[in-house]
């Protein structure tokens, strides 16, 4: 083999080594070839089937690659832009017996070869166990802070370390306070004034003295003294030491979890001295993944085990689901209220929890036992048969249906539509299911795009795309998809019915619906798009030096856009342009440039989908499904051609012109047209 002839194969080998999924694709294609071979009557048969005869005489409209059936080219002499193999003809839909682009019919032999199995779509409840982990914490609503009511010195602290269990009314500390001495003296003087008034005193003088006495009592009450202490102080039956000190008492029972001061230290009014936690009820703080959220609702029963207590299980109710997602862990906090009368559940202990949930068609939780019940929105353990107020917080009870519950025991119409997980081919953007539409003479299958809900028990909830009783393929669906790919029909990897070299003619948004930018305001945006073209072109040419130089015009154009007098509705997009262009500065690696081109392309595509820029000319959105490990990426092109900046010369023609974002400018009229210059 000559060097020129061997070069494409070396390039194919190099590409195949780079793709982690290469082996799977080859196997799928071989199976599909076997299916297609069987469809045509098998090897050695001298008489082709009618399907094969019709295909042999049909005039091919497009040519595709046997290894990459998503590729379609108008010329047979073209090479596959991905692997550089020769192309094969694609017949029209009429040559397939009138089948649609998403349909295929197998012979009985082909169906037996790939061992097709089908399962009916059913309606029934779907249950799922959500497993979570977390820790026990204090109930924040049961924390009590013991604070100083007066300025003074902590003479004595009866509770001198944390962890002590106290009861309501226990004395905790004594504070020496000169302010308290003055207030007690005022109380006694007020008491003496009242006692000195005899029967002959005027009512006005007596009322005034009583008012002074009442005010003195209230002042001591505000300084933290109890009614008993005030009564003793008023009678004068105290010693000098007790007159100078005030005792702090526990307002509730619990465990002292913090001691904020030490004996002998001075405190100001409002300073914390102790923190007491009532552990008769605790919180269990759990973390739930995003995929588990459809199964969780307020008030659900949670079963959990505690490390160190064996298999003993505890129960609580979900009282709060955090509305915010933690971006670091990609989890959502779930809080469970748990009764702890014997104090066995200790804060900080690790727990493993689970929720058994049953979901209806529209995502609500099926809980027959809550049908017609009323629940407290703050305390889920409060469930009532009739409306009223929560005895704990006083808030009005709400119907269980408002909290996401439904009784589906006798309402079969609300049960979810289910398909086995094995029947769904996931592409990352959509789900494909193959439905058997005909049994004889040979089984016929139709590809459907379905909208999926949550999954559990090996099934998906289907929101749209299927009907109850239809037969979906649960085994052999990948081989059917491969056969469609070989036929260049609509499949999992080839969703578009538009040829790769045929650009779309309609913009994504009609011009009348777009923001119109014209005059001097349009110039910075046109300059930005032109600078983008130059930068992307350098990447398509594998020219690192030129790409590095083209970054400067991009940065300058972005600055002009930021300073331009643009409509206020574009402010968010202008900020997005800045955020996408800035990372290009200081980059020196061509692959890094390619990675940073994608977010810039997405920002400009969004801009052009919503904005009409005068004088811009034709702009096309081109898409490559192979970019960035098959995640796919788009870019902008001034022409309806494919020059891939994400791969460069490795796969320069890999891509599809998906849509026209800006219409080409009409050619100016020729002033000399129709004139004779002779």
XYZ file of C-alpha atoms in Angstrom:
678
model
C 0.000 0.000 0.000
C 1.334 3.437 -0.905
C 2.058 6.089 1.708
C -0.807 8.248 0.433
C -3.240 5.353 0.568
C -2.133 4.324 4.050
C -2.465 7.796 5.580
C -6.256 7.732 6.028
C -6.066 4.369 7.788
C -3.392 5.636 10.175
C -5.581 8.628 10.945
C -8.530 6.297 11.573
C -6.401 4.155 13.899
C -5.253 7.205 15.812
C -8.843 8.406 16.233
C -10.108 4.974 17.285
C -7.543 4.762 20.066
C -8.756 8.109 21.387
C -12.390 7.054 21.662
C -13.344 5.100 24.783
C -16.531 3.891 23.140
C -15.002 2.779 19.859
C -15.239 -0.928 20.563
C -18.923 -0.686 21.463
C -19.680 1.156 18.235
C -17.889 -1.459 16.128
C -19.794 -4.290 17.826
C -23.103 -2.473 17.333
C -22.386 -1.890 13.656
C -21.422 -5.534 13.071
C -24.674 -6.646 14.685
C -26.570 -4.162 12.559
C -24.839 -5.509 9.421
C -25.959 -8.996 10.436
C -29.528 -7.765 10.858
C -29.440 -5.993 7.530
C -27.966 -9.082 5.911
C -30.843 -11.152 7.266
C -33.337 -8.515 6.133
C -32.085 -9.043 2.585
C -32.643 -12.783 2.669
C -29.376 -14.109 4.098
C -26.162 -15.199 2.397
C -26.248 -17.606 -0.502
C -29.819 -16.831 -1.549
C -30.055 -16.377 -5.300
C -33.385 -14.528 -5.112
C -33.384 -11.247 -3.209
C -36.370 -10.178 -1.167
C -38.692 -7.494 -2.608
C -37.192 -5.055 -0.111
C -33.689 -5.748 -1.425
C -34.834 -5.583 -5.072
C -36.427 -2.187 -4.532
C -33.329 -0.922 -2.752
C -31.118 -2.084 -5.602
C -32.948 0.022 -8.166
C -33.608 3.070 -6.020
C -31.545 6.104 -6.859
C -29.566 7.151 -3.725
C -30.057 10.747 -2.613
C -27.337 10.817 0.045
C -24.245 8.920 1.079
C -23.339 7.883 4.602
C -20.516 6.240 6.541
C -20.944 2.659 7.767
C -19.054 3.540 10.967
C -20.707 6.931 11.539
C -24.244 6.801 10.106
C -25.022 10.312 11.365
C -22.839 11.582 8.486
C -24.675 12.382 5.222
C -22.976 13.717 2.134
C -24.418 14.552 -1.296
C -21.457 13.177 -3.294
C -20.263 9.574 -3.459
C -16.642 10.715 -3.872
C -16.621 12.400 -0.440
C -14.905 10.767 2.508
C -16.266 10.439 6.025
C -15.092 13.573 7.869
C -14.568 11.528 11.042
C -12.802 8.316 10.005
C -12.072 9.083 6.292
C -13.656 5.825 5.085
C -15.526 5.544 1.783
C -19.209 6.394 1.893
C -22.102 4.068 1.032
C -25.408 5.028 -0.628
C -28.558 5.799 1.341
C -31.847 4.875 -0.282
C -34.987 6.949 -0.009
C -37.821 6.155 2.371
C -39.893 4.745 -0.497
C -37.371 1.944 -0.968
C -38.133 0.758 2.557
C -41.663 -0.274 1.763
C -43.130 3.100 2.696
C -41.660 3.054 6.200
C -41.112 6.332 7.980
C -37.636 7.522 8.907
C -38.104 6.287 12.477
C -39.450 2.835 11.515
C -37.910 -0.502 10.605
C -39.399 -3.885 9.743
C -37.529 -7.099 10.529
C -37.962 -10.517 9.053
C -38.807 -13.290 11.514
C -35.262 -14.571 11.110
C -33.775 -11.147 11.925
C -36.006 -10.778 14.983
C -34.901 -14.216 16.199
C -31.264 -13.362 15.557
C -31.280 -10.305 17.798
C -33.643 -12.020 20.286
C -36.182 -9.214 20.520
C -38.288 -9.083 23.695
C -41.165 -6.698 24.361
C -43.053 -5.611 27.480
C -46.399 -3.794 27.643
C -46.631 -0.276 29.038
C -48.615 -0.445 32.291
C -50.218 1.827 34.850
C -49.498 0.963 38.464
C -47.965 2.497 41.583
C -44.206 2.728 41.621
C -42.370 2.637 44.917
C -38.842 3.656 45.634
C -36.647 3.616 48.697
C -34.613 6.778 49.168
C -31.508 6.177 51.275
C -29.849 9.096 53.027
C -27.215 9.723 55.670
C -26.894 12.489 58.221
C -26.432 13.410 61.866
C -28.539 14.190 64.914
C -28.658 17.840 65.979
C -30.347 19.998 68.606
C -33.852 21.206 67.942
C -33.203 24.923 67.458
C -36.716 25.770 68.632
C -35.924 24.171 72.033
C -32.760 26.145 72.844
C -32.859 28.525 75.826
C -30.315 31.295 76.402
C -29.684 32.342 80.020
C -28.664 36.003 79.967
C -27.761 38.622 82.523
C -30.602 41.043 83.298
C -28.293 43.553 85.012
C -24.729 44.732 84.810
C -22.606 43.065 87.438
C -20.067 40.487 88.508
C -20.568 36.708 88.451
C -19.898 35.874 92.087
C -20.852 32.225 91.868
C -21.743 29.708 89.141
C -23.538 26.637 90.441
C -23.339 24.978 86.988
C -19.640 25.207 86.285
C -19.230 22.829 83.301
C -21.197 21.852 80.194
C -23.161 18.650 79.847
C -25.012 18.977 83.169
C -28.723 18.203 83.028
C -30.824 20.838 84.796
C -34.502 21.052 85.616
C -36.809 24.001 85.212
C -36.343 26.396 88.147
C -32.847 25.188 89.153
C -30.551 28.004 90.286
C -27.595 28.454 87.958
C -25.549 31.488 89.048
C -25.443 34.553 91.305
C -24.616 38.055 90.066
C -23.488 40.935 92.312
C -25.080 44.139 91.040
C -25.002 47.648 92.558
C -28.002 48.458 90.369
C -29.923 45.704 92.122
C -29.040 47.128 95.567
C -30.466 50.519 94.574
C -33.634 48.943 93.134
C -34.259 46.941 96.321
C -33.782 50.008 98.498
C -36.279 51.882 96.355
C -38.770 49.043 96.803
C -38.432 49.122 100.589
C -38.785 52.901 100.714
C -41.903 52.665 98.592
C -43.271 50.034 100.946
C -42.577 52.254 104.005
C -44.254 55.219 102.327
C -47.429 53.243 101.836
C -47.336 51.937 105.413
C -46.923 55.487 106.869
C -50.117 56.701 105.261
C -52.942 56.557 107.788
C -56.724 56.553 107.354
C -56.764 60.306 107.359
C -54.503 60.470 104.254
C -56.114 61.717 101.084
C -56.978 59.175 98.363
C -54.707 60.991 95.941
C -51.665 60.598 98.217
C -52.470 56.921 98.802
C -52.889 56.231 95.060
C -49.588 57.979 94.324
C -47.758 55.895 96.921
C -49.275 52.697 95.516
C -48.162 53.635 92.019
C -44.575 54.183 93.231
C -44.643 50.800 94.987
C -45.950 49.048 91.869
C -43.249 50.678 89.730
C -40.540 49.536 92.137
C -41.809 45.976 92.005
C -41.919 46.041 88.186
C -38.352 47.336 87.972
C -37.093 44.397 90.046
C -39.104 42.037 87.883
C -37.388 43.457 84.796
C -34.031 42.929 86.511
C -34.760 39.205 86.616
C -36.169 38.684 90.073
C -39.050 36.289 90.627
C -42.279 37.229 92.391
C -41.158 35.292 95.472
C -37.840 37.161 95.574
C -39.618 40.505 95.207
C -41.980 39.622 98.044
C -39.078 38.728 100.341
C -37.170 41.895 99.404
C -40.257 44.017 100.029
C -40.765 42.520 103.493
C -37.162 43.296 104.443
C -36.534 39.729 105.653
C -33.157 39.399 103.884
C -29.544 39.627 104.860
C -27.105 42.120 103.444
C -25.477 39.596 101.121
C -28.744 38.571 99.438
C -29.599 42.231 98.928
C -26.528 42.636 96.738
C -26.978 39.577 94.513
C -29.485 38.217 92.040
C -29.855 34.519 91.261
C -30.304 33.214 87.710
C -32.788 30.332 87.366
C -33.270 27.808 84.534
C -36.398 28.731 82.525
C -36.626 25.199 81.113
C -35.176 21.773 81.674
C -32.426 20.361 79.475
C -28.705 19.978 79.060
C -26.259 22.859 79.443
C -24.437 22.792 76.113
C -22.496 26.067 76.453
C -21.053 28.090 79.340
C -20.239 31.576 78.106
C -18.643 33.104 81.227
C -16.527 32.233 84.266
C -16.888 33.083 87.974
C -15.523 36.530 88.761
C -16.033 37.894 85.266
C -18.132 41.002 84.705
C -21.199 40.796 82.486
C -23.380 43.422 80.882
C -27.115 43.386 80.546
C -28.032 40.889 77.791
C -24.740 38.933 77.889
C -25.194 35.169 77.613
C -24.192 33.091 80.591
C -25.502 29.642 79.618
C -27.194 27.872 76.683
C -29.589 25.046 77.529
C -30.917 22.515 74.983
C -34.100 20.582 75.612
C -33.305 17.113 74.190
C -36.793 15.660 74.607
C -37.056 16.239 70.835
C -34.177 16.422 68.330
C -33.570 17.060 64.663
C -32.068 14.589 62.202
C -30.286 16.487 59.430
C -30.059 14.419 56.217
C -28.657 15.004 52.730
C -30.689 13.986 49.652
C -29.418 13.836 46.058
C -31.145 15.775 43.280
C -32.548 12.594 41.744
C -34.247 11.697 45.045
C -36.193 14.940 45.439
C -39.309 13.822 43.445
C -39.811 11.101 46.057
C -39.667 13.349 49.126
C -42.499 15.391 50.651
C -43.169 17.319 53.837
C -44.576 15.111 56.584
C -43.295 11.773 55.225
C -42.287 9.114 57.729
C -38.533 8.546 57.926
C -37.017 5.388 59.359
C -33.430 5.539 60.584
C -30.839 3.628 62.557
C -28.200 5.035 64.853
C -24.603 3.959 64.828
C -23.847 2.006 67.993
C -27.458 0.892 68.614
C -27.491 -2.138 66.340
C -30.607 -2.742 64.249
C -32.931 -0.727 66.451
C -34.976 1.641 64.290
C -36.379 5.091 65.064
C -38.988 7.153 63.240
C -39.620 10.827 62.539
C -41.366 13.107 60.049
C -39.850 15.333 57.376
C -40.378 18.883 58.625
C -38.287 20.865 56.132
C -36.723 20.394 52.678
C -34.132 23.043 51.874
C -35.140 25.132 48.823
C -31.458 25.645 47.934
C -29.036 23.069 46.518
C -25.526 22.838 47.955
C -23.295 23.419 44.879
C -20.342 21.620 46.489
C -22.077 18.329 47.311
C -25.004 18.589 44.850
C -27.342 17.616 47.681
C -30.357 19.172 49.403
C -30.776 19.314 53.159
C -33.724 17.437 54.676
C -34.725 17.992 58.324
C -36.596 15.371 60.321
C -38.376 16.014 63.649
C -37.922 13.142 66.121
C -39.282 12.663 69.648
C -36.576 11.735 72.159
C -38.300 11.376 75.543
C -35.658 9.086 77.044
C -32.696 11.091 75.692
C -31.139 8.128 73.869
C -30.573 10.093 70.672
C -27.511 12.252 71.179
C -26.630 15.247 68.992
C -23.700 14.639 66.678
C -24.349 10.912 66.238
C -24.222 9.522 62.675
C -27.477 8.016 61.283
C -28.586 6.090 58.195
C -32.132 6.878 57.093
C -34.569 5.728 54.429
C -37.925 6.864 53.065
C -40.276 4.480 51.263
C -42.271 6.525 48.766
C -44.972 5.861 46.189
C -45.494 8.449 43.443
C -48.508 9.136 41.225
C -48.451 10.231 37.581
C -48.080 13.950 38.238
C -45.368 13.478 40.863
C -47.473 13.712 44.030
C -46.879 11.159 46.766
C -49.502 8.458 47.191
C -50.428 8.210 50.887
C -53.905 6.744 51.433
C -53.710 7.125 55.213
C -53.555 10.934 54.834
C -56.664 11.180 52.658
C -58.897 13.937 54.038
C -56.441 14.793 56.821
C -55.185 18.199 57.948
C -51.496 18.754 58.775
C -49.603 21.469 60.625
C -47.285 23.343 58.213
C -44.676 23.722 60.985
C -45.066 20.491 62.958
C -45.726 17.510 60.653
C -46.431 15.200 63.585
C -49.683 17.128 64.156
C -52.324 15.420 61.946
C -56.040 16.106 62.430
C -59.287 14.798 60.966
C -60.699 18.308 60.696
C -59.436 21.870 60.168
C -58.187 23.877 63.103
C -55.023 25.373 64.586
C -51.764 23.648 65.477
C -51.601 23.211 69.271
C -47.833 23.813 69.195
C -47.366 26.911 67.027
C -50.952 28.106 66.575
C -50.769 28.113 62.749
C -53.806 26.987 60.759
C -53.767 23.351 59.637
C -53.701 22.755 55.860
C -55.155 19.896 53.766
C -52.713 17.067 53.030
C -53.338 17.530 49.292
C -51.766 21.012 49.441
C -48.557 19.442 50.751
C -48.219 17.038 47.793
C -50.204 13.978 48.862
C -52.962 12.087 47.067
C -55.082 8.998 47.753
C -54.840 6.802 44.640
C -56.336 3.589 46.009
C -59.599 3.989 44.098
C -58.335 6.458 41.487
C -56.527 4.283 38.948
C -56.418 7.151 36.462
C -53.833 8.946 38.570
C -51.437 5.982 38.659
C -48.206 6.562 36.727
C -47.431 5.112 33.294
C -44.375 2.814 33.588
C -41.807 1.308 31.218
C -38.815 -0.869 32.173
C -35.503 0.966 32.433
C -34.008 -1.524 29.946
C -36.376 -0.250 27.239
C -35.009 3.304 27.285
C -31.930 4.340 25.314
C -30.516 7.459 26.948
C -28.532 9.939 24.861
C -27.956 12.447 27.641
C -30.480 14.868 26.159
C -33.470 12.603 25.535
C -34.820 9.096 25.922
C -35.591 6.817 22.962
C -38.002 3.860 23.172
C -38.762 1.396 20.360
C -42.434 0.384 20.124
C -43.620 -2.714 18.277
C -46.390 -1.579 15.927
C -46.818 -4.782 13.883
C -46.372 -8.486 14.631
C -46.830 -10.238 11.264
C -45.594 -10.982 8.669
C -42.493 -9.475 10.269
C -42.289 -7.317 13.405
C -42.229 -3.588 12.768
C -40.744 -1.142 15.282
C -41.138 2.601 15.630
C -38.740 4.891 17.522
C -40.336 7.310 20.004
C -38.887 10.198 21.952
C -40.334 9.996 25.470
C -40.387 12.430 28.381
C -39.306 10.584 31.512
C -40.064 11.187 35.169
C -38.479 9.612 38.251
C -37.317 5.994 38.259
C -37.666 3.217 40.813
C -37.968 -0.561 41.040
C -36.353 -0.866 37.603
C -39.021 1.309 35.906
C -39.282 4.854 34.572
C -42.351 7.037 34.953
C -43.336 8.194 31.443
C -44.887 11.651 31.217
C -45.467 11.664 27.448
C -44.742 9.691 24.277
C -46.414 6.346 25.114
C -49.874 4.944 25.832
C -50.957 2.167 28.143
C -50.800 -1.290 26.537
C -48.215 -0.470 23.845
C -45.366 -2.966 23.504
C -41.879 -1.536 24.078
C -38.661 -3.368 23.249
C -36.740 -4.372 26.375
C -34.113 -6.554 24.690
C -32.670 -5.992 21.244
C -33.414 -2.251 21.162
C -29.764 -1.336 20.693
C -29.499 -3.663 17.678
C -32.668 -2.146 16.197
C -31.187 1.332 16.699
C -27.950 0.209 15.009
C -29.902 -1.108 12.011
C -31.622 2.292 11.707
C -28.240 3.992 11.857
C -26.894 1.817 9.039
C -29.954 2.790 7.007
C -29.201 6.458 7.814
C -32.626 6.797 9.423
C -33.615 8.627 12.569
C -32.025 6.842 15.541
C -30.529 7.432 18.970
C -27.266 8.830 17.572
C -28.864 10.440 14.488
C -31.931 12.376 15.668
C -32.080 14.919 12.864
C -33.882 14.269 9.572
C -31.938 17.111 7.893
C -28.904 16.181 5.814
C -25.513 17.144 7.198
C -24.734 19.507 4.331
C -28.203 21.066 4.133
C -28.517 24.228 6.252
C -31.762 25.237 7.894
C -33.415 28.220 6.263
C -35.566 29.516 9.111
C -34.097 31.391 12.060
C -34.856 30.150 15.594
C -36.773 33.338 16.379
C -38.608 35.451 13.843
C -36.975 38.883 13.256
C -40.128 40.679 14.398
C -39.743 39.083 17.839
C -36.089 40.048 18.315
C -34.445 43.057 19.900
C -33.410 45.355 17.042
C -29.928 46.919 17.185
C -29.074 49.361 14.412
C -26.898 52.320 13.558
C -23.752 52.998 15.581
C -24.923 50.630 18.336
C -24.683 47.657 15.960
C -21.026 48.283 15.011
C -19.436 46.895 18.235
C -21.543 43.735 17.979
C -20.543 43.230 14.332
C -16.888 43.717 15.290
C -17.238 41.146 18.054
C -18.719 38.567 15.670
C -15.960 39.227 13.095
C -13.257 38.820 15.762
C -14.939 35.571 16.817
C -14.862 34.286 13.216
C -11.129 34.972 12.978
C -10.398 33.236 16.280
C -12.507 30.169 15.437
C -10.950 29.998 11.975
C -7.461 29.910 13.459
C -8.491 26.976 15.674
C -9.954 25.147 12.658
C -6.572 25.676 10.914
C -4.677 24.344 13.988
C -2.818 27.682 14.011
C -1.938 28.434 17.645
C 0.072 31.589 16.909
C -2.751 33.199 14.945
C -5.308 32.174 17.560
C -3.161 33.787 20.270
C -2.999 37.030 18.254
C -6.747 36.947 17.555
C -7.533 37.019 21.260
C -6.593 40.705 21.504
C -9.233 41.874 18.957
C -11.776 39.744 20.801
C -10.975 41.413 24.118
C -11.085 44.882 22.546
C -14.383 44.152 20.799
C -15.909 42.898 24.057
C -14.826 46.142 25.745
C -16.492 48.209 23.006
C -19.683 46.175 23.392
C -19.633 46.849 27.126
C -19.299 50.597 26.489
C -21.829 50.743 23.629
C -25.291 52.296 23.908
C -27.240 49.027 23.698
C -30.853 48.345 24.752
C -31.245 47.660 28.466
C -32.698 44.228 27.696
C -29.237 43.141 26.511
C -27.459 44.003 29.787
C -27.413 40.403 30.985
C -26.039 39.157 27.667
C -23.344 41.841 27.652
C -22.214 40.611 31.086
C -22.214 37.046 29.756
C -19.998 38.115 26.826
C -17.483 39.640 29.257
C -17.477 36.475 31.357
C -16.910 34.275 28.291
C -14.172 36.398 26.641
C -12.080 37.181 29.743
C -10.748 33.586 30.268
C -9.133 33.670 26.806
C -6.514 36.155 28.008
C -3.320 34.440 29.106
C -4.117 31.063 27.507
C -1.329 29.510 25.398
C -2.598 25.996 24.629
C -4.739 25.288 21.573
C -6.861 22.664 23.338
C -7.506 25.126 26.153
C -8.566 27.701 23.549
C -10.980 25.147 22.071
C -12.469 24.392 25.475
C -13.004 28.124 26.105
C -14.491 28.679 22.664
C -17.567 26.636 23.579
C -18.995 28.949 26.306
C -18.264 31.988 24.122
C -20.086 30.310 21.224
C -23.087 29.533 23.417
C -23.281 33.160 24.601
C -23.146 34.533 21.046
C -25.721 31.993 19.838
C -28.090 33.157 22.577
C -27.409 36.766 21.581
C -28.228 36.123 17.922
C -31.336 34.097 18.781
C -32.816 37.112 20.558
C -31.244 40.063 18.718
C -31.324 41.332 15.133
C -28.090 43.194 14.296
C -28.216 45.435 11.235
C -25.618 44.722 8.579
C -24.383 41.482 10.125
C -24.922 39.201 7.145
C -25.457 35.459 7.183
C -24.673 33.581 10.418
C -25.160 29.843 10.783
C -25.073 27.623 13.846
C -23.033 24.465 13.264
C -23.134 21.504 15.649
C -20.630 18.675 16.197
C -21.913 15.703 18.238
C -18.372 14.333 18.705
C -16.897 17.363 20.465
C -15.728 17.100 24.073
C -16.076 13.339 24.469
C -19.427 13.075 22.661
C -21.144 15.784 24.725
C -21.441 17.909 21.583
C -20.813 21.599 20.952
C -21.952 24.345 18.567
C -20.155 27.251 16.934
C -20.917 30.139 14.563
C -19.986 30.276 10.899
C -20.448 33.075 8.322
C -21.109 30.412 5.663
C -23.226 27.252 5.526
C -20.148 25.046 5.610
C -18.477 22.895 8.246
C -14.954 23.857 9.390
C -14.705 22.353 12.871
C -12.704 24.533 15.315
C -12.944 21.919 18.099
C -11.009 19.243 16.162
C -9.174 21.132 13.434
C -7.562 18.933 10.790
C -8.317 15.743 12.757
C -12.051 15.974 11.926
C -12.411 19.224 10.052
C -15.721 18.315 8.382
C -17.392 16.756 11.400
C -20.610 18.648 12.032
C -24.017 19.710 10.795
C -25.363 23.137 9.872
C -28.333 23.243 12.249
C -29.960 26.658 11.769
C -29.699 30.113 10.273
C -29.307 32.740 12.999
C -28.988 35.723 10.651
C -30.063 35.874 7.025
C -27.419 36.639 4.355
C -27.426 40.155 2.953
C -28.888 40.423 -0.582
C -26.360 41.174 -3.287
C -26.296 44.866 -4.310
C -27.876 45.586 -7.706
C -25.506 45.832 -10.689
C -25.839 49.356 -12.109
C -24.509 48.130 -15.457
C -26.966 45.256 -15.835
C -28.873 45.432 -19.105
C -26.565 48.055 -20.720
C -24.655 47.478 -23.870
C -21.042 48.659 -23.593
C -20.193 48.113 -27.165
